[in-house]
Amino acid sequence: LLAEQLGDDTLLDEAELSQLCGLAAELRDRHRASDLRTPVTTRELLKVGKLAETETMELSAAARTVLLGHVGESDERLVEDAIDAVL
């Protein structure tokens, strides 16, 4: 469902959609386990996708820009590690 919504609303290719959904799953799992205090919503993922549509920004850079600006300071390291691992 998430991949369909992101695919409908962004110009990401299948590989990028898969990566972004993998990152979302990782971060949402971490939030459910109470490791991550700030939830990552579909809205933030759409922002990542829209930013990554530009030829000047790769998916990992877009994820860092959007997500590190969204989460609290205590969550930054975990989000950076997830981006490095998944993207």
Short mmCIF file of C-alpha atoms in Angstrom, two decimals:
data_model
loop_
_atom_site.label_atom_id
_atom_site.label_comp_id
_atom_site.label_asym_id
_atom_site.label_seq_id
_atom_site.Cartn_x
_atom_site.Cartn_y
_atom_site.Cartn_z
CA LEU A 1 0.00 0.00 0.00
CA LEU A 2 2.79 2.45 0.90
CA ALA A 3 4.69 1.62 -2.29
CA GLU A 4 1.56 2.23 -4.34
CA GLN A 5 0.93 5.61 -2.74
CA LEU A 6 4.54 6.71 -3.10
CA GLY A 7 4.60 5.42 -6.68
CA ASP A 8 1.42 7.32 -7.52
CA ASP A 9 2.66 10.57 -5.99
CA THR A 10 6.34 10.56 -7.01
CA LEU A 11 8.49 9.78 -10.04
CA LEU A 12 10.70 7.29 -8.18
CA ASP A 13 11.59 4.10 -10.02
CA GLU A 14 10.83 0.63 -8.61
CA ALA A 15 14.25 0.23 -7.00
CA GLU A 16 14.00 3.59 -5.26
CA LEU A 17 10.45 2.84 -4.10
CA SER A 18 11.63 -0.46 -2.68
CA GLN A 19 14.49 1.22 -0.84
CA LEU A 20 12.29 3.96 0.57
CA CYS A 21 9.71 1.43 1.73
CA GLY A 22 12.50 -0.60 3.34
CA LEU A 23 13.66 2.48 5.20
CA ALA A 24 10.09 3.21 6.29
CA ALA A 25 9.68 -0.34 7.58
CA GLU A 26 12.94 -0.14 9.52
CA LEU A 27 12.07 3.21 11.11
CA ARG A 28 8.52 2.18 11.91
CA ASP A 29 9.74 -1.06 13.50
CA ARG A 30 12.17 0.97 15.61
CA HIS A 31 9.35 3.31 16.64
CA ARG A 32 7.12 0.39 17.66
CA ALA A 33 10.01 -1.01 19.71
CA SER A 34 10.34 2.42 21.41
CA ASP A 35 13.87 2.87 20.07
CA LEU A 36 12.75 5.85 17.97
CA ARG A 37 10.67 8.52 19.69
CA THR A 38 9.53 10.43 16.59
CA PRO A 39 7.22 8.55 14.21
CA VAL A 40 8.00 8.76 10.50
CA THR A 41 4.77 9.30 8.61
CA THR A 42 3.80 8.88 5.00
CA ARG A 43 3.94 12.67 4.69
CA GLU A 44 7.69 12.69 5.43
CA LEU A 45 8.26 9.79 3.04
CA LEU A 46 6.43 11.67 0.29
CA LYS A 47 8.67 14.67 0.95
CA VAL A 48 11.71 12.42 0.57
CA GLY A 49 10.35 11.05 -2.69
CA LYS A 50 9.56 14.49 -4.10
CA LEU A 51 12.99 15.81 -3.17
CA ALA A 52 14.69 12.75 -4.70
CA GLU A 53 12.86 13.31 -7.99
CA THR A 54 15.27 16.11 -8.77
CA GLU A 55 18.36 15.07 -10.67
CA THR A 56 20.58 16.91 -8.21
CA MET A 57 19.66 14.91 -5.11
CA GLU A 58 19.97 11.18 -4.53
CA LEU A 59 17.51 9.25 -2.38
CA SER A 60 19.86 8.95 0.61
CA ALA A 61 20.60 12.70 0.60
CA ALA A 62 16.89 13.48 0.33
CA ALA A 63 16.15 11.13 3.23
CA ARG A 64 18.80 12.79 5.37
CA THR A 65 17.51 16.27 4.56
CA VAL A 66 13.88 15.51 5.30
CA LEU A 67 14.10 12.99 8.11
CA LEU A 68 16.90 14.58 10.12
CA GLY A 69 14.94 17.82 9.97
CA HIS A 70 11.85 15.98 11.24
CA VAL A 71 13.08 13.81 14.10
CA GLY A 72 14.23 14.98 17.48
CA GLU A 73 17.91 15.29 18.33
CA SER A 74 17.82 12.08 20.37
CA ASP A 75 16.66 10.15 17.27
CA GLU A 76 19.16 11.56 14.77
CA ARG A 77 21.86 8.89 15.15
CA LEU A 78 19.41 6.02 14.81
CA VAL A 79 17.87 7.57 11.68
CA GLU A 80 21.31 8.19 10.16
CA ASP A 81 22.28 4.57 10.84
CA ALA A 82 19.05 3.31 9.25
CA ILE A 83 19.62 5.47 6.15
CA ASP A 84 23.19 4.17 5.86
CA ALA A 85 22.05 0.56 6.26
CA VAL A 86 19.05 0.64 3.92
CA LEU A 87 19.88 3.25 1.28
#
